[in-house]
mmCIF file of C-alpha atoms in Angstrom:
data_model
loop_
_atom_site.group_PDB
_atom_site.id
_atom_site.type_symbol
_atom_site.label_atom_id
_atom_site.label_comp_id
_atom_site.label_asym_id
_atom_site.label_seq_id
_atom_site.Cartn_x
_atom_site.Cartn_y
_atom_site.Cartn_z
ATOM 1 C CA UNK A 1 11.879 6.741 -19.893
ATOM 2 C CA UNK A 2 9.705 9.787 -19.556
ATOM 3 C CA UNK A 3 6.681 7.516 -18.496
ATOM 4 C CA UNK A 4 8.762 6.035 -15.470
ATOM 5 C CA UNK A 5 9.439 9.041 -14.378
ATOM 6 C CA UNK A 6 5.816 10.079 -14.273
ATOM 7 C CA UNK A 7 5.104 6.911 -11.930
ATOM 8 C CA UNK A 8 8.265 7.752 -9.850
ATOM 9 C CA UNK A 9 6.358 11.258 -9.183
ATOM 10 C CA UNK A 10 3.378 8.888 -8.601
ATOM 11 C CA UNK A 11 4.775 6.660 -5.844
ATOM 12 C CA UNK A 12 7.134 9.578 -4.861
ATOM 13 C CA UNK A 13 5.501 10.335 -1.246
ATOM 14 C CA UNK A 14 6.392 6.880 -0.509
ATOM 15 C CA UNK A 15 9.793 7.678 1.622
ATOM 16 C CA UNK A 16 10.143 4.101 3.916
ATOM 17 C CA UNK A 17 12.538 1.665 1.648
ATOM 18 C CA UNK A 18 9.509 -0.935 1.055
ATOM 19 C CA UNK A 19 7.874 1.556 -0.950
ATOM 20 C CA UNK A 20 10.598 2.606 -2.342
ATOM 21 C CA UNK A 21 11.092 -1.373 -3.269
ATOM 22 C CA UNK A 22 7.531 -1.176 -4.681
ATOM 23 C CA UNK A 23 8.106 1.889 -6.734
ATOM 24 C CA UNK A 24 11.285 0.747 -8.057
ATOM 25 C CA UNK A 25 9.258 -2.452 -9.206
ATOM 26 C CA UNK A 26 6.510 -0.519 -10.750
ATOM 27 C CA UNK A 27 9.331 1.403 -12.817
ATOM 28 C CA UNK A 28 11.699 -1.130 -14.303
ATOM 29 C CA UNK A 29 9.775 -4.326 -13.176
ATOM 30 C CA UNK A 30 7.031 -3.564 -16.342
ATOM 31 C CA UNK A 31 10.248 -2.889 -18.732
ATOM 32 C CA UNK A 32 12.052 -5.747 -17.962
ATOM 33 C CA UNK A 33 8.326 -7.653 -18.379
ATOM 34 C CA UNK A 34 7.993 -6.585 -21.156
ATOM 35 C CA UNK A 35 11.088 -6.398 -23.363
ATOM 36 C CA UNK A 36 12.741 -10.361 -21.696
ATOM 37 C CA UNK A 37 9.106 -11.813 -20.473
ATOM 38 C CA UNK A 38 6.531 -11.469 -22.654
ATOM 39 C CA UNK A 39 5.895 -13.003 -25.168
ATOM 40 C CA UNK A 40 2.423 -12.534 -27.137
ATOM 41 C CA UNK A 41 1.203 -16.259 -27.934
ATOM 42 C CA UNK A 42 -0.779 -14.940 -30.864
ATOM 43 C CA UNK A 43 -3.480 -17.701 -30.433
ATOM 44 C CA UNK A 44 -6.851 -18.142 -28.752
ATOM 45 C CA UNK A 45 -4.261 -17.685 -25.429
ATOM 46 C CA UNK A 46 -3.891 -13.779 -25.903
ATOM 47 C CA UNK A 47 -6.538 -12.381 -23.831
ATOM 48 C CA UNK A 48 -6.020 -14.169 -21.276
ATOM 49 C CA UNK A 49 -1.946 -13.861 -21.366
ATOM 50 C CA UNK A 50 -2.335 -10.626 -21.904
ATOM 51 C CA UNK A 51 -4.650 -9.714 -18.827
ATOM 52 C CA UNK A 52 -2.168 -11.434 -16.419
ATOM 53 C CA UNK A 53 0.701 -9.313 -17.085
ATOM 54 C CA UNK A 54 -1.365 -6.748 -16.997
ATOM 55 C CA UNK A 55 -3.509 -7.245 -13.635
ATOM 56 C CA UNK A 56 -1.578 -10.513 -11.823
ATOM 57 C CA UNK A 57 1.372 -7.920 -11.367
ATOM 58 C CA UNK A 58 -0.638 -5.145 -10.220
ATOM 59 C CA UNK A 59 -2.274 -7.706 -7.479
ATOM 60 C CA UNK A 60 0.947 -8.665 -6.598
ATOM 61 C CA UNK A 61 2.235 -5.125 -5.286
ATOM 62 C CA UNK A 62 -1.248 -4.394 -3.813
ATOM 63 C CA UNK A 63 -0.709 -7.306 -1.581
ATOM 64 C CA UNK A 64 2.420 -6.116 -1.257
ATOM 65 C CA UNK A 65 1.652 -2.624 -0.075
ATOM 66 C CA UNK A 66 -0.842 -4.239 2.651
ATOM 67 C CA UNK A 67 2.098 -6.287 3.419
ATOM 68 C CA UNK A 68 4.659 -3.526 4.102
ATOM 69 C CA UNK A 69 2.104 -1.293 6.287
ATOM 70 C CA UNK A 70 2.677 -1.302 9.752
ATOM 71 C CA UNK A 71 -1.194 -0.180 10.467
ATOM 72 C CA UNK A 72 -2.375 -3.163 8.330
ATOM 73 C CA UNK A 73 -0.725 -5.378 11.358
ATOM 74 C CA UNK A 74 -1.609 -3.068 14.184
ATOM 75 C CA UNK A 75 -5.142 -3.343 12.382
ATOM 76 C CA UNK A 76 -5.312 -7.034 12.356
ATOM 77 C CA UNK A 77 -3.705 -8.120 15.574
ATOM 78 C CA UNK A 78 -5.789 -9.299 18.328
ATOM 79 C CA UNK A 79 -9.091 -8.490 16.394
ATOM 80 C CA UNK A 80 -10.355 -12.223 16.066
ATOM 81 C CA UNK A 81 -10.262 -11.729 20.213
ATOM 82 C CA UNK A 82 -13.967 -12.187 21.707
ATOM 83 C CA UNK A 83 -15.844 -8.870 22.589
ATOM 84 C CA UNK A 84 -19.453 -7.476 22.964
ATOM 85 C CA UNK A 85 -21.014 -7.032 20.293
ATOM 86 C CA UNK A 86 -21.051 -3.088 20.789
ATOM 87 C CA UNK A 87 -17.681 -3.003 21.177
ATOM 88 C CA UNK A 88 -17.353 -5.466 17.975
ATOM 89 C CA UNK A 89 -19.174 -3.004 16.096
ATOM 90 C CA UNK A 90 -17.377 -0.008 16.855
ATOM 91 C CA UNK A 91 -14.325 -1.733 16.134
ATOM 92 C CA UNK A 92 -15.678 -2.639 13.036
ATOM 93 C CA UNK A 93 -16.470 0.806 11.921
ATOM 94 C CA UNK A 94 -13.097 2.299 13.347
ATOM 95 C CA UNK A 95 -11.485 -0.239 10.897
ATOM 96 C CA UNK A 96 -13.229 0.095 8.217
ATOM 97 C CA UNK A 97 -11.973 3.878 8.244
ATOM 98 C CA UNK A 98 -8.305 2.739 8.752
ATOM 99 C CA UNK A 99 -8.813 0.211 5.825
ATOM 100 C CA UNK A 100 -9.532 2.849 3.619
ATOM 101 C CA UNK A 101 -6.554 4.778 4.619
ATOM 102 C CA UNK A 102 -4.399 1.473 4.338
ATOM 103 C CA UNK A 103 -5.763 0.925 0.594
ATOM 104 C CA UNK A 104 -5.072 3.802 -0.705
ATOM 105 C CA UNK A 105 -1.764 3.988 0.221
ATOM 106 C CA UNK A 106 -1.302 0.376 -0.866
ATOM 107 C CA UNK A 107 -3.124 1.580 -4.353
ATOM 108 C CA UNK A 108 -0.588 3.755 -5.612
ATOM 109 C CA UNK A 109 1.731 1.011 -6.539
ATOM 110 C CA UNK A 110 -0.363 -1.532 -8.453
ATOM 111 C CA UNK A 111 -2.673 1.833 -10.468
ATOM 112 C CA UNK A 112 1.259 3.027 -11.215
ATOM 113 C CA UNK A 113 1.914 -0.755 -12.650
ATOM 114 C CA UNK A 114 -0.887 -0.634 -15.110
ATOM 115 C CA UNK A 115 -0.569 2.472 -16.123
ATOM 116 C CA UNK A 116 2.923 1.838 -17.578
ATOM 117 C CA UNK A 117 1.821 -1.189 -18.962
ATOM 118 C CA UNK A 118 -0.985 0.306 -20.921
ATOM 119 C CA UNK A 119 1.487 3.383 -22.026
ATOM 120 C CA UNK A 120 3.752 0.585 -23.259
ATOM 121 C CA UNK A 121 0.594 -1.412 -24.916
ATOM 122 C CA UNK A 122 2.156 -4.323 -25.242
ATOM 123 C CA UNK A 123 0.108 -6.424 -23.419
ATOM 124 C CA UNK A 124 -3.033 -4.832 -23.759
ATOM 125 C CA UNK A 125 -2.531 -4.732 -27.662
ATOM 126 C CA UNK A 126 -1.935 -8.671 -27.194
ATOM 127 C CA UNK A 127 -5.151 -8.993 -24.695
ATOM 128 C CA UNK A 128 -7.288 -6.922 -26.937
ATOM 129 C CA UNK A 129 -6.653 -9.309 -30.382
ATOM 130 C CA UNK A 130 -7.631 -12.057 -28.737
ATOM 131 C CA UNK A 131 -10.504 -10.866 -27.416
ATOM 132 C CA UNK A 132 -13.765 -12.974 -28.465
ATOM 133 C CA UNK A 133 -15.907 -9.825 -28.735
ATOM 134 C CA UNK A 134 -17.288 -9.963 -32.130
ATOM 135 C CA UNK A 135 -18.657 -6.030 -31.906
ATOM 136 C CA UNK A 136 -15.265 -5.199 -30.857
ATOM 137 C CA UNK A 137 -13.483 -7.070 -33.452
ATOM 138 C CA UNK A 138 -15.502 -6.238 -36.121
ATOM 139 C CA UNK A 139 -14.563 -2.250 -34.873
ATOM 140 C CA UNK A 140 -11.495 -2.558 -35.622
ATOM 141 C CA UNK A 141 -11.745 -4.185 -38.902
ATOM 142 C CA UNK A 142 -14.553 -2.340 -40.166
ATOM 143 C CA UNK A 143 -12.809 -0.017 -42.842
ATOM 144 C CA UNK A 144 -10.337 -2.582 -44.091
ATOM 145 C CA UNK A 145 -11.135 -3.982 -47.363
ATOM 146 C CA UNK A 146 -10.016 -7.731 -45.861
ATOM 147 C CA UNK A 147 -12.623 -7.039 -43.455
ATOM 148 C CA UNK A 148 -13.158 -10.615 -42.634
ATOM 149 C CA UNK A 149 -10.002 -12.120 -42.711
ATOM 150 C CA UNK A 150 -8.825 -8.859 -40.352
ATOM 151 C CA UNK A 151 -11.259 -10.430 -37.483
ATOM 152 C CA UNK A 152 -10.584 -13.742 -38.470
ATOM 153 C CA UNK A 153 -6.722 -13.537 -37.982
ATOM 154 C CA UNK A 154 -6.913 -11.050 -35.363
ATOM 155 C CA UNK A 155 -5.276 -12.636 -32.925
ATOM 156 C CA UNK A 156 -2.205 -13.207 -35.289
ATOM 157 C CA UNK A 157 -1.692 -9.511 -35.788
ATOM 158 C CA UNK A 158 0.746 -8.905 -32.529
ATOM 159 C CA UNK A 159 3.749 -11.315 -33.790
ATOM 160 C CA UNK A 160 4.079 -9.086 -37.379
ATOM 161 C CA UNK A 161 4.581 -10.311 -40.659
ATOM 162 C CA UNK A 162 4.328 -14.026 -42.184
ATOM 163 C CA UNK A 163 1.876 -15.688 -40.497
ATOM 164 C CA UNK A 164 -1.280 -13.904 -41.769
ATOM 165 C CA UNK A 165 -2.270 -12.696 -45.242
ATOM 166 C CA UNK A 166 -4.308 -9.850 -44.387
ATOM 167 C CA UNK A 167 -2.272 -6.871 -45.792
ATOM 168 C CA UNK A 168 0.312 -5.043 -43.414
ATOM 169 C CA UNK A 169 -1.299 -1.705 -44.011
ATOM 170 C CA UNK A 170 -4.507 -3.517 -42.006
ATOM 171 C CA UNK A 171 -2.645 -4.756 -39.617
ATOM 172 C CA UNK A 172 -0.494 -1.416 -38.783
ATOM 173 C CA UNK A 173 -3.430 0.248 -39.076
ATOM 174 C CA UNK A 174 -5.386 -1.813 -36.263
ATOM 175 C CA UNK A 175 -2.590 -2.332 -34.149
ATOM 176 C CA UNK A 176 -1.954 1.493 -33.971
ATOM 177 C CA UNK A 177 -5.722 1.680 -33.169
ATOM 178 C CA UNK A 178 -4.932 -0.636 -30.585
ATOM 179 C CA UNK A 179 -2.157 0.601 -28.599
ATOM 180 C CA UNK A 180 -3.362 4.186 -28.979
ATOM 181 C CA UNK A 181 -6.371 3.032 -26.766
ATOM 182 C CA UNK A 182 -4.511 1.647 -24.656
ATOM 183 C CA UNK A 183 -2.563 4.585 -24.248
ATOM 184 C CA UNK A 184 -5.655 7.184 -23.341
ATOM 185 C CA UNK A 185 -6.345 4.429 -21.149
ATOM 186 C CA UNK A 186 -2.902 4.500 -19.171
ATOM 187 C CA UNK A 187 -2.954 8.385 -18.846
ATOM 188 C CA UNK A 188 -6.748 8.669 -17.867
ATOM 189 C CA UNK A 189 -5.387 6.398 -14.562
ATOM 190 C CA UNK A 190 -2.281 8.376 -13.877
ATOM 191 C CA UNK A 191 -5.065 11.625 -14.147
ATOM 192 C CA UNK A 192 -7.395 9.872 -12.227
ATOM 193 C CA UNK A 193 -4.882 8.435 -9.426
ATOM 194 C CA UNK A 194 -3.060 12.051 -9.310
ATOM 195 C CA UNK A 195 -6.527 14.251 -9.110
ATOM 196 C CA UNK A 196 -8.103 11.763 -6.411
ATOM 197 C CA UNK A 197 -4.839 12.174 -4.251
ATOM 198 C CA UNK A 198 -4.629 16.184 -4.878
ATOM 199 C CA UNK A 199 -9.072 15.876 -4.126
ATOM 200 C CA UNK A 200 -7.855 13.675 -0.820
ATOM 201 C CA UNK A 201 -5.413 15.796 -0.008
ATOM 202 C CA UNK A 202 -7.119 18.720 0.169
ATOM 203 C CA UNK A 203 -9.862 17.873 1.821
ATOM 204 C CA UNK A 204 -8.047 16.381 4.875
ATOM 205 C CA UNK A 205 -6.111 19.251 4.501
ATOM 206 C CA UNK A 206 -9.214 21.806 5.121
ATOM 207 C CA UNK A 207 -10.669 19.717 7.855
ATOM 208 C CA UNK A 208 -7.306 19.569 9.540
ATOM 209 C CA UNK A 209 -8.210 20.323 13.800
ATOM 210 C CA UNK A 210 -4.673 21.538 13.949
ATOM 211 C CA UNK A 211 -2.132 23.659 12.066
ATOM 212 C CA UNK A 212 0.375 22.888 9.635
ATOM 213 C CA UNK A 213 3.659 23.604 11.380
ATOM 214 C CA UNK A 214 1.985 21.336 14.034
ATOM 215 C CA UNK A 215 1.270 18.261 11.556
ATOM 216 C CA UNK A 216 5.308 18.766 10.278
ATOM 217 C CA UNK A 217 5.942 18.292 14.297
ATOM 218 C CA UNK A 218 3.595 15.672 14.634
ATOM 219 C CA UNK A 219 5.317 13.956 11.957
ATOM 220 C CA UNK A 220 9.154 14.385 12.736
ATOM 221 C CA UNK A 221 7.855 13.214 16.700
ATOM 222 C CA UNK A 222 6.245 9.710 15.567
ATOM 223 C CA UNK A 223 9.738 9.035 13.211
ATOM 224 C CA UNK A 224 11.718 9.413 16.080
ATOM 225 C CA UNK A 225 9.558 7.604 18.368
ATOM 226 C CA UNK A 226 9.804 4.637 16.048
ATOM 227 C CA UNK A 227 13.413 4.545 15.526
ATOM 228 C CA UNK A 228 14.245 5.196 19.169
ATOM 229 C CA UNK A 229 11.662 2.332 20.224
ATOM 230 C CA UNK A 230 13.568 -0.131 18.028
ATOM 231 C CA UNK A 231 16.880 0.829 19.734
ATOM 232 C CA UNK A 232 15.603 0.909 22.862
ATOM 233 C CA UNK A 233 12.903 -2.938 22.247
ATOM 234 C CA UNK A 234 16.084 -4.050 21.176
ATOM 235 C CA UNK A 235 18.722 -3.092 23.765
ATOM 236 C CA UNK A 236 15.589 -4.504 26.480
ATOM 237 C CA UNK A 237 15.431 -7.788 24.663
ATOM 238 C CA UNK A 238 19.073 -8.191 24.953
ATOM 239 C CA UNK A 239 19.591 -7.516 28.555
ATOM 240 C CA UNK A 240 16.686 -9.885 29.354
ATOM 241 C CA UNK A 241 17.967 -12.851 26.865
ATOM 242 C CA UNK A 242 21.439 -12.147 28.543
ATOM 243 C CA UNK A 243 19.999 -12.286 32.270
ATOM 244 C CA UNK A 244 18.160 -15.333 31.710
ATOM 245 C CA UNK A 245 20.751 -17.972 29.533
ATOM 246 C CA UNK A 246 23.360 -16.659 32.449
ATOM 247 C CA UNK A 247 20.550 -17.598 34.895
ATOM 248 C CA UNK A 248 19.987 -20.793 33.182
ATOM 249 C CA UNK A 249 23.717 -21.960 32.936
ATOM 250 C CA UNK A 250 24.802 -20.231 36.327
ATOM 251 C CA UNK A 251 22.006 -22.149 37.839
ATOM 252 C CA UNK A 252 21.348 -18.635 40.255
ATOM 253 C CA UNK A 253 18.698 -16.579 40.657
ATOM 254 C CA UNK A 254 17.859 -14.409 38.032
ATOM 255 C CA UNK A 255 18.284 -10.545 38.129
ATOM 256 C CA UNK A 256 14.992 -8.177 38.899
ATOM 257 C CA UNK A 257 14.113 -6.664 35.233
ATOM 258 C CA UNK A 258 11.027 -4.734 34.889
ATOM 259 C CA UNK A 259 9.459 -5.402 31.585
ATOM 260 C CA UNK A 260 6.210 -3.809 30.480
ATOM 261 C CA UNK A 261 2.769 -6.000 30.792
ATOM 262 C CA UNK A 262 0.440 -7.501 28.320
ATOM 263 C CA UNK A 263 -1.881 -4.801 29.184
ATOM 264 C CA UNK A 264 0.479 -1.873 28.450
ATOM 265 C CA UNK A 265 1.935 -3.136 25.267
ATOM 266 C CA UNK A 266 -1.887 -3.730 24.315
ATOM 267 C CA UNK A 267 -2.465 0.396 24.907
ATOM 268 C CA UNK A 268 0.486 1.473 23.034
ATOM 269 C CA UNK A 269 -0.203 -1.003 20.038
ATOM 270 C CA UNK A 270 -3.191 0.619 19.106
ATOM 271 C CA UNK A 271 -3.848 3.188 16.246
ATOM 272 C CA UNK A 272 -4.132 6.041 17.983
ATOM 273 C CA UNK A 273 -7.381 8.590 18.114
ATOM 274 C CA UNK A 274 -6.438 12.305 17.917
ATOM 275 C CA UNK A 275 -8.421 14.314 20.185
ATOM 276 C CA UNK A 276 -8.808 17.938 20.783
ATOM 277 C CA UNK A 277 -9.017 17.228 24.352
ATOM 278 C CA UNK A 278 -5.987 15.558 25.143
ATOM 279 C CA UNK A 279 -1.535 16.724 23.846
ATOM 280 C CA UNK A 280 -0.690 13.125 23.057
ATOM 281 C CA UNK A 281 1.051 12.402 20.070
ATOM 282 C CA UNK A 282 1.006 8.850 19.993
ATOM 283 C CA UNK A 283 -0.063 5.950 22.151
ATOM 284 C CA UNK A 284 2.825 6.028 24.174
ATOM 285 C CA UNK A 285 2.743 9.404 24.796
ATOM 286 C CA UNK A 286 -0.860 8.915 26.349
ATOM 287 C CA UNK A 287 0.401 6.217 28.109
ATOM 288 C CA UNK A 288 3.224 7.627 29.686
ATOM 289 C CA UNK A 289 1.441 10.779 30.386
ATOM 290 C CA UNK A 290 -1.289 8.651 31.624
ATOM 291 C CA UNK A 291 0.955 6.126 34.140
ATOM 292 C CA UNK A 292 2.450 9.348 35.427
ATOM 293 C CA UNK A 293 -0.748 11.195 36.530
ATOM 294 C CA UNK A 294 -0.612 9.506 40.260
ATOM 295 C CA UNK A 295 2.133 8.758 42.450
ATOM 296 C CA UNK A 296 -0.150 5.437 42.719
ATOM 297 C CA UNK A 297 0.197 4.647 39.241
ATOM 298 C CA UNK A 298 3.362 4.990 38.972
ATOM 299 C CA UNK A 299 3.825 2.647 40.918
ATOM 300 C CA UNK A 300 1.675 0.253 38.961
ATOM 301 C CA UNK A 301 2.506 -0.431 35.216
ATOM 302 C CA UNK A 302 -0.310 -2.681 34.442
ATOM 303 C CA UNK A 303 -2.936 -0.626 35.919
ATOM 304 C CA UNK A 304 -2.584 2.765 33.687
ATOM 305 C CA UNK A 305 -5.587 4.514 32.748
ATOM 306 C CA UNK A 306 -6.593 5.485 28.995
ATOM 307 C CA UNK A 307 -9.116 5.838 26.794
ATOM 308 C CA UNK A 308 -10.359 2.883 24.585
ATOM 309 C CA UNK A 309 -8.084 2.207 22.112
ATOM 310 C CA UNK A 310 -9.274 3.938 18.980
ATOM 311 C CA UNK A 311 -8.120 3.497 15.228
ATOM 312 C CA UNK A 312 -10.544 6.242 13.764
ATOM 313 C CA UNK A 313 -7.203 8.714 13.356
ATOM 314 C CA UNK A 314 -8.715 12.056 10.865
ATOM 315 C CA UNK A 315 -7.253 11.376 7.558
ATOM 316 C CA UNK A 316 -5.654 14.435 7.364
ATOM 317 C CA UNK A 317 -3.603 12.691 10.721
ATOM 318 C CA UNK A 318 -3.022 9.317 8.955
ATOM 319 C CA UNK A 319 0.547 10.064 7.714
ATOM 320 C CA UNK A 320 1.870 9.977 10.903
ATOM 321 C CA UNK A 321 1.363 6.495 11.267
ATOM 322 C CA UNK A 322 2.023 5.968 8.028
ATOM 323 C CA UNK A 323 3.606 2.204 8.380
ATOM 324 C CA UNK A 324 7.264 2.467 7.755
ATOM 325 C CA UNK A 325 7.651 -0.728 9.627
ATOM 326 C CA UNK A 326 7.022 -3.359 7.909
ATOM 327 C CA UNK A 327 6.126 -6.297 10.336
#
């Protein structure tokens, strides 16, 4: 159990209850794989039976983590639109930052799946015996004294005793050879996935244009502003459903309700760009700060003024909008 807990540490910064679906996964998914699943066919089928439980799983929750992430949809939506091409561009660019940020986030998940998987060894041990490598093979067989038959019934080695006559000692001997590579393997990713967050980390961390009692504001501001915007898109949604089926069956007039335009839900859906400049926390907080500059705007919802909508946020910044809505 020790190595789940390791990838519980892994995925722990993941708070929102998808990832915590996805790091559940990671942890007992690979055990229950593994012990009910799999089953090494200990044919010319092993390689490639072993490299789907090992990778097709990890694809799975990567797809899974771009699923979950709210900035993967505010990323997507509306960009097949027709622009200029400068604008194109920049948009381009601005994503391609956010994409980054979205991946590896969406990483931790699938690097956390293998890794278990090659501390177990199971599959890889069944992957690497089938393998058609004859350099390889003959590594592993090298020192036995049935050095031929070893590479010849390789592939056998993974379902034990009674179906091969090459000695057990050879076979322990391989196999141990086997899943002990596999097992440097599985803890040189959890080092590498654990120094590349800390090196991440710390560099947003020194670049950061603001303090850190600041970013622990910033951050307790945008959860609130998401939870209360679901209450509050919600409780709208029902009033205006409500006003229009009585409208419909009353036959009257409908009621006056003010609902936001295309334009401003377009300005507050974007990723927003911290700037120096400005005290916005979010999108909506520029917009509402924004709409409420003239008595003439105020007056007009659909003509507010703001700044291009931006999605080059400073990593340090991303974890703000860190996606715990899912769709």
């Amino acid at each position: 159990m020790d190595k789940f807990k390791t990838v519980l540490n892994i995925a722990n910064h993941q708070t929102n209850l998808g990832f915590g679906l996805v790091a559940l996964l990671t942890a007992g998914g690979e055990q229950v794989f593994s012990s009910a699943v799999f089953k090494c066919p200990c044919n010319d089928l092993n390689f490639v039976y072993g490299m789907v439980f090992l990778l097709v799983p990890a694809l799975a929750l990567l797809l899974l983590g771009y699923i979950l992430s709210k900035k993967t949809w505010k990323l997507l939506t509306g960009v097949c639109r027709p622009r200029g091409a400068l604008c194109r561009w920049r948009r381009l660019a601005a994503a391609g930052t956010v994409l980054f940020q979205i991946s590896c986030t969406a990483a931790v998940a699938p690097s956390s799946w293998i890794a278990v998987a090659l501390l177990n060894g199971n599959y890889y041990e069944c992957a690497m015996t089938g393998t058609n490598v004859s350099a390889y093979n003959k590594y592993l067989c090298w020192k036995k004294e049935s050095g031929v038959k070893c590479q010849e019934q390789l592939y056998r080695f993974p379902c034990g005793t009674g179906i091969t006559n090459v000695p057990r000692e050879d076979r322990e001997d391989v196999l141990l050879t086997v899943r002990a590579q596999s097992q440097i393997l599985g803890w040189l990713i959890i080092a590498s996935v654990m120094l590349s967050n800390l090196l991440l980390t710390c560099v947003a961390r020194c670049t950061s244009p603001i303090s850190y009692l600041q970013l622990k504001f910033w951050r307790a501001y945008v959860q609130e502003e998401s939870s209360l915007f679901d209450s509050y898109s919600t409780k709208h949604a029902r009033e205006l459903a409500e006003r229009n089926l009585k409208s419909f069956f009353t036959q009257k007039s409908p009621e006056n309700i003010i609902t936001p335009s295309n334009k401003a839900w377009e300005k507050i859906s974007s990723l927003y760009k911290f700037s120096t400049k400005d005290h916005y926390y979010s999108m909506l907080h520029r917009y509402v700060e924004d709409h409420h500059e003239t008595d003439n705007e105020m007056m007009r919802m659909a003509s507010v003024r703001s700044s291009e909508p931006a999605d080059d946020t400073p990593p340090v910044l991303c974890f703000v909008d860190d996606g715990r809505i899912a769709l």
